[in-house]
Each structure stands twice: as structure tokens, then as C-alpha cells.
Tab-separated table of C-alpha atoms in Angstrom:
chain	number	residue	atom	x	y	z
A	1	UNK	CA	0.000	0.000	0.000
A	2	UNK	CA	2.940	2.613	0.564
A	3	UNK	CA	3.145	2.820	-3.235
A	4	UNK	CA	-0.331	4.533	-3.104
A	5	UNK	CA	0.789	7.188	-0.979
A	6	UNK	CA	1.972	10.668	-2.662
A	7	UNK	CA	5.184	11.254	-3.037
A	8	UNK	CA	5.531	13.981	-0.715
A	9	UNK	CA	8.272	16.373	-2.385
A	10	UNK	CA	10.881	17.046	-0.259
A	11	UNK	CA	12.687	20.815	-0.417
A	12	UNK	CA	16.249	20.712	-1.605
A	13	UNK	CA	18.107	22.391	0.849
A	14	UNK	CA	20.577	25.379	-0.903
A	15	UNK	CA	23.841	23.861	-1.586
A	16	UNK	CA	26.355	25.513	1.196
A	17	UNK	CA	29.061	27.713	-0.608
A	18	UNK	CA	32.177	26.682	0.742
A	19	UNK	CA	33.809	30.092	1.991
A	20	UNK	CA	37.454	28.350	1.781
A	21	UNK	CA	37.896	27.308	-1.531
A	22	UNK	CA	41.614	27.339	-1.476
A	23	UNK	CA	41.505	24.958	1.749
A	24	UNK	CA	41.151	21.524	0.275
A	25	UNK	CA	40.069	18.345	2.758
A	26	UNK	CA	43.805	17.355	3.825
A	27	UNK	CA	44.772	21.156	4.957
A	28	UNK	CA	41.969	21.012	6.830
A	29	UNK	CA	42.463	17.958	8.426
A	30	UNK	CA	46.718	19.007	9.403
A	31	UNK	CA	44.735	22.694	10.887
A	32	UNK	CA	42.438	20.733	12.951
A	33	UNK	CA	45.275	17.931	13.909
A	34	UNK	CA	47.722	21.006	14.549
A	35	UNK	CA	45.596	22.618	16.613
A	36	UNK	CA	44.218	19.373	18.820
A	37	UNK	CA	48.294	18.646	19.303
A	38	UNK	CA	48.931	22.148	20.750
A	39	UNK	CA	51.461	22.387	17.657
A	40	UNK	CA	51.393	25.950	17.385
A	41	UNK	CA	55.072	26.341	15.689
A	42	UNK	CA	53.481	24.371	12.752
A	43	UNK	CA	49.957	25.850	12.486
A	44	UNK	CA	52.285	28.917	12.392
A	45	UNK	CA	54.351	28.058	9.847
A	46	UNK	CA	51.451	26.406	7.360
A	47	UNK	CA	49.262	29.779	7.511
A	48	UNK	CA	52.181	31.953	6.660
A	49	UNK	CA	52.860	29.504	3.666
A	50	UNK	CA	50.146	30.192	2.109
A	51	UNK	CA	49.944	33.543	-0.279
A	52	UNK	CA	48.475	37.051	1.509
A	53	UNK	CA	44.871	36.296	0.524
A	54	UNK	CA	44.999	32.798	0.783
A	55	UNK	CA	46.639	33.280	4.527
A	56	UNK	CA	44.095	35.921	4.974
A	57	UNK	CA	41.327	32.538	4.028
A	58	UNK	CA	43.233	30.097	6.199
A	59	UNK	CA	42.949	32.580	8.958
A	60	UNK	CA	38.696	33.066	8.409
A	61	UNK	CA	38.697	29.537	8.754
A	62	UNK	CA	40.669	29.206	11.833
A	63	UNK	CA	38.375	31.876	13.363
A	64	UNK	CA	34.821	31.183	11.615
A	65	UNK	CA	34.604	26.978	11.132
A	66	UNK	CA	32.296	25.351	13.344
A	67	UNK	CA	32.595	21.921	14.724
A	68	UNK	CA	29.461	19.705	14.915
A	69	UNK	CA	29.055	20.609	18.169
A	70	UNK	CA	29.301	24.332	17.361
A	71	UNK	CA	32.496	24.826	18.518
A	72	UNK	CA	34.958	27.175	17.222
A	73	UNK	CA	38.869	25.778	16.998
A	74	UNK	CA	39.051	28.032	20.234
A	75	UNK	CA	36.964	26.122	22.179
A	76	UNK	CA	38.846	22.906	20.932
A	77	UNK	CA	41.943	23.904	21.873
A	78	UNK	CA	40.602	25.109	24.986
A	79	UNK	CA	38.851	22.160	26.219
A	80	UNK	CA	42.443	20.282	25.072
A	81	UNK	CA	44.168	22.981	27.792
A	82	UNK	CA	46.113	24.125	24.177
A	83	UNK	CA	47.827	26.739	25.821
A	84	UNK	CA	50.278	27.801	22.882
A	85	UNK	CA	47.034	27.520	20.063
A	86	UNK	CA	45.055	29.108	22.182
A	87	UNK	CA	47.186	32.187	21.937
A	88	UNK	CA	48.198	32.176	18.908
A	89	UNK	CA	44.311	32.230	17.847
A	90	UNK	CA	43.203	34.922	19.926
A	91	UNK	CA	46.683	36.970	18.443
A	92	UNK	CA	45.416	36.116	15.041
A	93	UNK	CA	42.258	37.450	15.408
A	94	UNK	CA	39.749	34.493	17.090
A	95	UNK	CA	36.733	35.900	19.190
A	96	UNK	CA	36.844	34.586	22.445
A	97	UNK	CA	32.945	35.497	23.075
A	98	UNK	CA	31.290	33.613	20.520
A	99	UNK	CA	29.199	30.446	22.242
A	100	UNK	CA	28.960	26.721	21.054
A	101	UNK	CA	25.877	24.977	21.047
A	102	UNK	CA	26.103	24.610	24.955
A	103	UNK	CA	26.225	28.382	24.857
A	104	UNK	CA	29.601	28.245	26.512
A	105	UNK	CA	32.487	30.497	25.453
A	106	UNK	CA	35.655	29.246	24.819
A	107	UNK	CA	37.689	30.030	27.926
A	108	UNK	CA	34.925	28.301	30.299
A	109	UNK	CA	35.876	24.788	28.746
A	110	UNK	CA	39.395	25.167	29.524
A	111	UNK	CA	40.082	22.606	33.084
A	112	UNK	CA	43.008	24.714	33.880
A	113	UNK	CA	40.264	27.605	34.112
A	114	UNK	CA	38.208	25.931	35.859
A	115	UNK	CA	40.763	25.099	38.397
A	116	UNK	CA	42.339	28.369	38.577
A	117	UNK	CA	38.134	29.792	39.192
A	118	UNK	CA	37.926	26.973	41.916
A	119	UNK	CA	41.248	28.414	43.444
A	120	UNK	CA	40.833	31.783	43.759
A	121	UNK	CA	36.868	31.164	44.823
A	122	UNK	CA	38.254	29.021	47.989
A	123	UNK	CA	41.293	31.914	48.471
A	124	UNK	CA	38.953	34.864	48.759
A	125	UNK	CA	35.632	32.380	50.275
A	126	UNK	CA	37.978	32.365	54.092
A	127	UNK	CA	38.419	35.629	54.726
């Protein structure tokens, strides 16, 4: 009986434009791997290898590609206590405020954070 049914038709969803064109799957792959490693000599390095407006893409992407869980590469290296990416992202222009899908900033899922927080909250909580 199913084949009696309408076909319902289904919208297509608008094909994404991919705002890094010059960024194929493997670069990609070494940024994110880079940054999860807290190998910020070589994430360095591979964004200044690429020409001005391609560095100026590889940089967008580094500040504007979201994880499935809406995370930025921030919040990844964060969460990874990434010391060395995490500065070098906020020097090359990362915005700390923006929220994931928890609606947590980056610096809130960093444990060393958290335990400094927990610290200074006991310090101050004596007196």
C-alpha cells in the first residue's frame, strides 16, 4: 500500500558555498590535527605559507569553522588545555565570546580555568 501514498516532495536544501575554496580536505584535516596537538610552531608556519589572501582565508577559517558541536577551533583547543594555540588564535584574530551549542564560550571549557576559578573562589571564600 505505501506505493499509493503521494510522493511527498521534499525541499532541496541550498547547496552551502564553501567560503574556503583554497583549503582543500587534507589542509583542513593538518589545521584541525595542529591545533588538537597544541602544535602551534606548525599551524604557524602552514598559515604563513600560504599567499596574503589565501593566509588571509586560512585565517577566516581558523576563526569562523564550526565543529558539529558548534564549537569554534578556540573552544577545541581550549577544552584540550592548548595553551600555545590558544594564543596564537586569539593573536590572530579568534573571538573569544562567541558560544557553542552549549552556549559556553571558549575560555569556560578550559580545566586549567576551571581550576584556577575553583582556586581563587576558595582563596577569597575564608576571609
Amino acid at each position: 500500500n505505501d506505493h499509493l501514498k503521494p510522493v511527498v516532495p521534499q525541499e532541496e536544501k541550498p547547496k552551502e558555498v564553501d567560503r574556503w575554496p583554497t583549503l582543500d580536505k587534507n589542509t583542513r584535516r593538518e589545521l584541525y590535527a595542529m591545533i588538537k596537538d597544541n602544535n602551534e610552531k606548525e599551524l604557524a608556519a602552514l598559515v604563513k605559507q600560504h599567499s596574503d589572501n589565501a593566509e588571509n582565508e586560512v585565517i577566516d577559517y581558523l576563526s569562523s569553522f564550526r565543529l558539529s558541536d558548534g564549537s569554534t577551533f578556540l573552544h577545541l583547543a581550549a577544552k584540550n588545555s592548548c595553551d600555545r594555540i590558544v594564543k596564537y588564535l586569539l593573536e590572530v584574530g579568534c573571538d573569544p565570546c562567541i558560544k557553542n551549542e552549549d552556549d559556553m564560550v571558549a575560555y569556560a571549557m578550559s580545566p586549567k580555568v576551571l581550576l584556577l576559578q575553583v582556586s581563587y573562589t576558595r582563596a577569597y571564600s575564608n576571609e
